[in-house]
Amino acid sequence: MTLIKKGHTICWGTAGFSIRVLLPAEQGLASILYGYLPDRFQFYFSHLETAVAPADLTRLRQQLFGYGVFRETGKKTLTARVTAEDETALRQVYPFVLNWVDTLVKV
């Protein structure tokens, strides 16, 4: 199933893009993935804190670190450089995150 069919959106800006996922009830959409030119890909945890249990967010953080491409760049942000060496791992991160959101964030 595609990103759009799941109720998620891609928002394009002047410096990059964000991927917004649908949260329960009145919480609406939350941006969790960001891409910036020329080579930055980020996961942002803050917008999920009202919809997901802290233990689940901790587990997600550990799983994302397991891909070997992210480094912590703030209390609520993980950043990966988009490189040829990391392309395979990053292509796995994207569907993993969307499936994770669909499983844990019950709309």
PDB file of C-alpha atoms in Angstrom:
ATOM      1  CA  MET A   1       0.000   0.000   0.000  1.00  0.00           C
ATOM      2  CA  THR A   2       1.353   3.419  -0.871  1.00  0.00           C
ATOM      3  CA  LEU A   3       2.039   6.332   1.427  1.00  0.00           C
ATOM      4  CA  ILE A   4      -0.983   8.286   0.169  1.00  0.00           C
ATOM      5  CA  LYS A   5      -3.395   5.356   0.464  1.00  0.00           C
ATOM      6  CA  LYS A   6      -2.415   4.994   4.125  1.00  0.00           C
ATOM      7  CA  GLY A   7      -3.405   8.614   4.802  1.00  0.00           C
ATOM      8  CA  HIS A   8       0.142   9.942   5.002  1.00  0.00           C
ATOM      9  CA  THR A   9       1.389  12.898   2.991  1.00  0.00           C
ATOM     10  CA  ILE A  10       4.579  14.285   1.550  1.00  0.00           C
ATOM     11  CA  CYS A  11       5.039  18.028   2.007  1.00  0.00           C
ATOM     12  CA  TRP A  12       7.566  19.683  -0.282  1.00  0.00           C
ATOM     13  CA  GLY A  13       9.386  22.813   0.824  1.00  0.00           C
ATOM     14  CA  THR A  14      12.137  24.981  -0.586  1.00  0.00           C
ATOM     15  CA  ALA A  15      14.921  23.080   1.202  1.00  0.00           C
ATOM     16  CA  GLY A  16      13.529  19.541   1.159  1.00  0.00           C
ATOM     17  CA  PHE A  17      10.489  17.521   2.182  1.00  0.00           C
ATOM     18  CA  SER A  18       8.674  16.096   5.174  1.00  0.00           C
ATOM     19  CA  ILE A  19       6.587  12.971   5.480  1.00  0.00           C
ATOM     20  CA  ARG A  20       3.524  13.393   7.653  1.00  0.00           C
ATOM     21  CA  VAL A  21       1.669  10.478   9.203  1.00  0.00           C
ATOM     22  CA  LEU A  22      -1.925  10.366  10.342  1.00  0.00           C
ATOM     23  CA  LEU A  23      -2.363  10.312  14.127  1.00  0.00           C
ATOM     24  CA  PRO A  24      -5.488   9.332  16.079  1.00  0.00           C
ATOM     25  CA  ALA A  25      -8.555  11.545  16.459  1.00  0.00           C
ATOM     26  CA  GLU A  26      -8.016  15.299  16.678  1.00  0.00           C
ATOM     27  CA  GLN A  27      -4.234  15.020  16.631  1.00  0.00           C
ATOM     28  CA  GLY A  28      -4.203  15.124  12.829  1.00  0.00           C
ATOM     29  CA  LEU A  29      -0.983  14.822  10.867  1.00  0.00           C
ATOM     30  CA  ALA A  30       2.517  14.757  12.336  1.00  0.00           C
ATOM     31  CA  SER A  31       5.774  15.259  10.463  1.00  0.00           C
ATOM     32  CA  ILE A  32       8.226  12.527  11.423  1.00  0.00           C
ATOM     33  CA  LEU A  33      10.593  12.096   8.471  1.00  0.00           C
ATOM     34  CA  TYR A  34      12.501  14.929   6.837  1.00  0.00           C
ATOM     35  CA  GLY A  35      14.839  15.080   3.871  1.00  0.00           C
ATOM     36  CA  TYR A  36      17.129  18.025   3.162  1.00  0.00           C
ATOM     37  CA  LEU A  37      19.431  18.677   0.237  1.00  0.00           C
ATOM     38  CA  PRO A  38      22.019  17.634  -0.442  1.00  0.00           C
ATOM     39  CA  ASP A  39      22.227  14.559   1.778  1.00  0.00           C
ATOM     40  CA  ARG A  40      20.334  14.699   5.086  1.00  0.00           C
ATOM     41  CA  PHE A  41      17.529  12.362   6.200  1.00  0.00           C
ATOM     42  CA  GLN A  42      16.016  12.775   9.674  1.00  0.00           C
ATOM     43  CA  PHE A  43      13.581  11.047  11.977  1.00  0.00           C
ATOM     44  CA  TYR A  44      11.864  13.382  14.459  1.00  0.00           C
ATOM     45  CA  PHE A  45      10.234  11.855  17.551  1.00  0.00           C
ATOM     46  CA  SER A  46       8.561  14.866  19.182  1.00  0.00           C
ATOM     47  CA  HIS A  47       5.312  14.806  17.203  1.00  0.00           C
ATOM     48  CA  LEU A  48       4.693  11.172  18.158  1.00  0.00           C
ATOM     49  CA  GLU A  49       4.947  11.682  21.924  1.00  0.00           C
ATOM     50  CA  THR A  50       1.214  12.251  22.429  1.00  0.00           C
ATOM     51  CA  ALA A  51       0.190   9.211  20.381  1.00  0.00           C
ATOM     52  CA  VAL A  52       2.807   6.589  21.289  1.00  0.00           C
ATOM     53  CA  ALA A  53       3.937   5.191  24.653  1.00  0.00           C
ATOM     54  CA  PRO A  54       7.447   6.255  25.763  1.00  0.00           C
ATOM     55  CA  ALA A  55       8.633   2.625  25.864  1.00  0.00           C
ATOM     56  CA  ASP A  56       7.561   2.159  22.238  1.00  0.00           C
ATOM     57  CA  LEU A  57       9.417   5.316  21.188  1.00  0.00           C
ATOM     58  CA  THR A  58      12.540   4.072  22.986  1.00  0.00           C
ATOM     59  CA  ARG A  59      12.258   0.745  21.191  1.00  0.00           C
ATOM     60  CA  LEU A  60      11.816   2.535  17.845  1.00  0.00           C
ATOM     61  CA  ARG A  61      14.917   4.644  18.500  1.00  0.00           C
ATOM     62  CA  GLN A  62      16.925   1.475  19.194  1.00  0.00           C
ATOM     63  CA  GLN A  63      15.579  -0.188  16.048  1.00  0.00           C
ATOM     64  CA  LEU A  64      16.510   2.823  13.926  1.00  0.00           C
ATOM     65  CA  PHE A  65      20.030   2.826  15.393  1.00  0.00           C
ATOM     66  CA  GLY A  66      20.183  -0.847  14.392  1.00  0.00           C
ATOM     67  CA  TYR A  67      20.232   0.130  10.721  1.00  0.00           C
ATOM     68  CA  GLY A  68      23.679   1.614  11.322  1.00  0.00           C
ATOM     69  CA  VAL A  69      23.046   4.885   9.491  1.00  0.00           C
ATOM     70  CA  PHE A  70      21.601   7.215  12.143  1.00  0.00           C
ATOM     71  CA  ARG A  71      23.322   9.373  14.717  1.00  0.00           C
ATOM     72  CA  GLU A  72      21.688  11.384  17.456  1.00  0.00           C
ATOM     73  CA  THR A  73      21.538  15.091  16.599  1.00  0.00           C
ATOM     74  CA  GLY A  74      19.228  16.196  19.397  1.00  0.00           C
ATOM     75  CA  LYS A  75      17.061  14.697  22.119  1.00  0.00           C
ATOM     76  CA  LYS A  76      14.274  14.077  19.621  1.00  0.00           C
ATOM     77  CA  THR A  77      16.109  13.791  16.300  1.00  0.00           C
ATOM     78  CA  LEU A  78      18.121  11.113  14.523  1.00  0.00           C
ATOM     79  CA  THR A  79      20.002  12.071  11.364  1.00  0.00           C
ATOM     80  CA  ALA A  80      21.486   9.992   8.559  1.00  0.00           C
ATOM     81  CA  ARG A  81      23.630  11.139   5.671  1.00  0.00           C
ATOM     82  CA  VAL A  82      22.343   9.877   2.354  1.00  0.00           C
ATOM     83  CA  THR A  83      25.317   8.191   0.727  1.00  0.00           C
ATOM     84  CA  ALA A  84      25.783   5.431  -1.817  1.00  0.00           C
ATOM     85  CA  GLU A  85      27.096   3.186   0.974  1.00  0.00           C
ATOM     86  CA  ASP A  86      23.977   3.719   3.086  1.00  0.00           C
ATOM     87  CA  GLU A  87      21.389   3.585   0.302  1.00  0.00           C
ATOM     88  CA  THR A  88      20.328  -0.015   0.960  1.00  0.00           C
ATOM     89  CA  ALA A  89      19.793   0.595   4.679  1.00  0.00           C
ATOM     90  CA  LEU A  90      17.905   3.843   4.086  1.00  0.00           C
ATOM     91  CA  ARG A  91      15.616   2.143   1.574  1.00  0.00           C
ATOM     92  CA  GLN A  92      14.757  -0.327   4.351  1.00  0.00           C
ATOM     93  CA  VAL A  93      14.195   2.399   6.969  1.00  0.00           C
ATOM     94  CA  TYR A  94      11.423   4.111   5.019  1.00  0.00           C
ATOM     95  CA  PRO A  95       8.937   1.187   4.804  1.00  0.00           C
ATOM     96  CA  PHE A  96       9.919   0.047   8.299  1.00  0.00           C
ATOM     97  CA  VAL A  97       8.939   3.433   9.773  1.00  0.00           C
ATOM     98  CA  LEU A  98       5.638   3.600   7.883  1.00  0.00           C
ATOM     99  CA  ASN A  99       4.701   0.070   8.940  1.00  0.00           C
ATOM    100  CA  TRP A 100       5.716   0.837  12.521  1.00  0.00           C
ATOM    101  CA  VAL A 101       3.504   3.930  12.555  1.00  0.00           C
ATOM    102  CA  ASP A 102       0.560   2.028  11.096  1.00  0.00           C
ATOM    103  CA  THR A 103       0.956  -0.697  13.727  1.00  0.00           C
ATOM    104  CA  LEU A 104       1.427   1.449  16.839  1.00  0.00           C
ATOM    105  CA  VAL A 105      -0.515   4.592  16.019  1.00  0.00           C
ATOM    106  CA  LYS A 106      -4.097   3.426  15.898  1.00  0.00           C
ATOM    107  CA  VAL A 107      -6.229   5.892  13.961  1.00  0.00           C
TER     108      VAL A 107
END
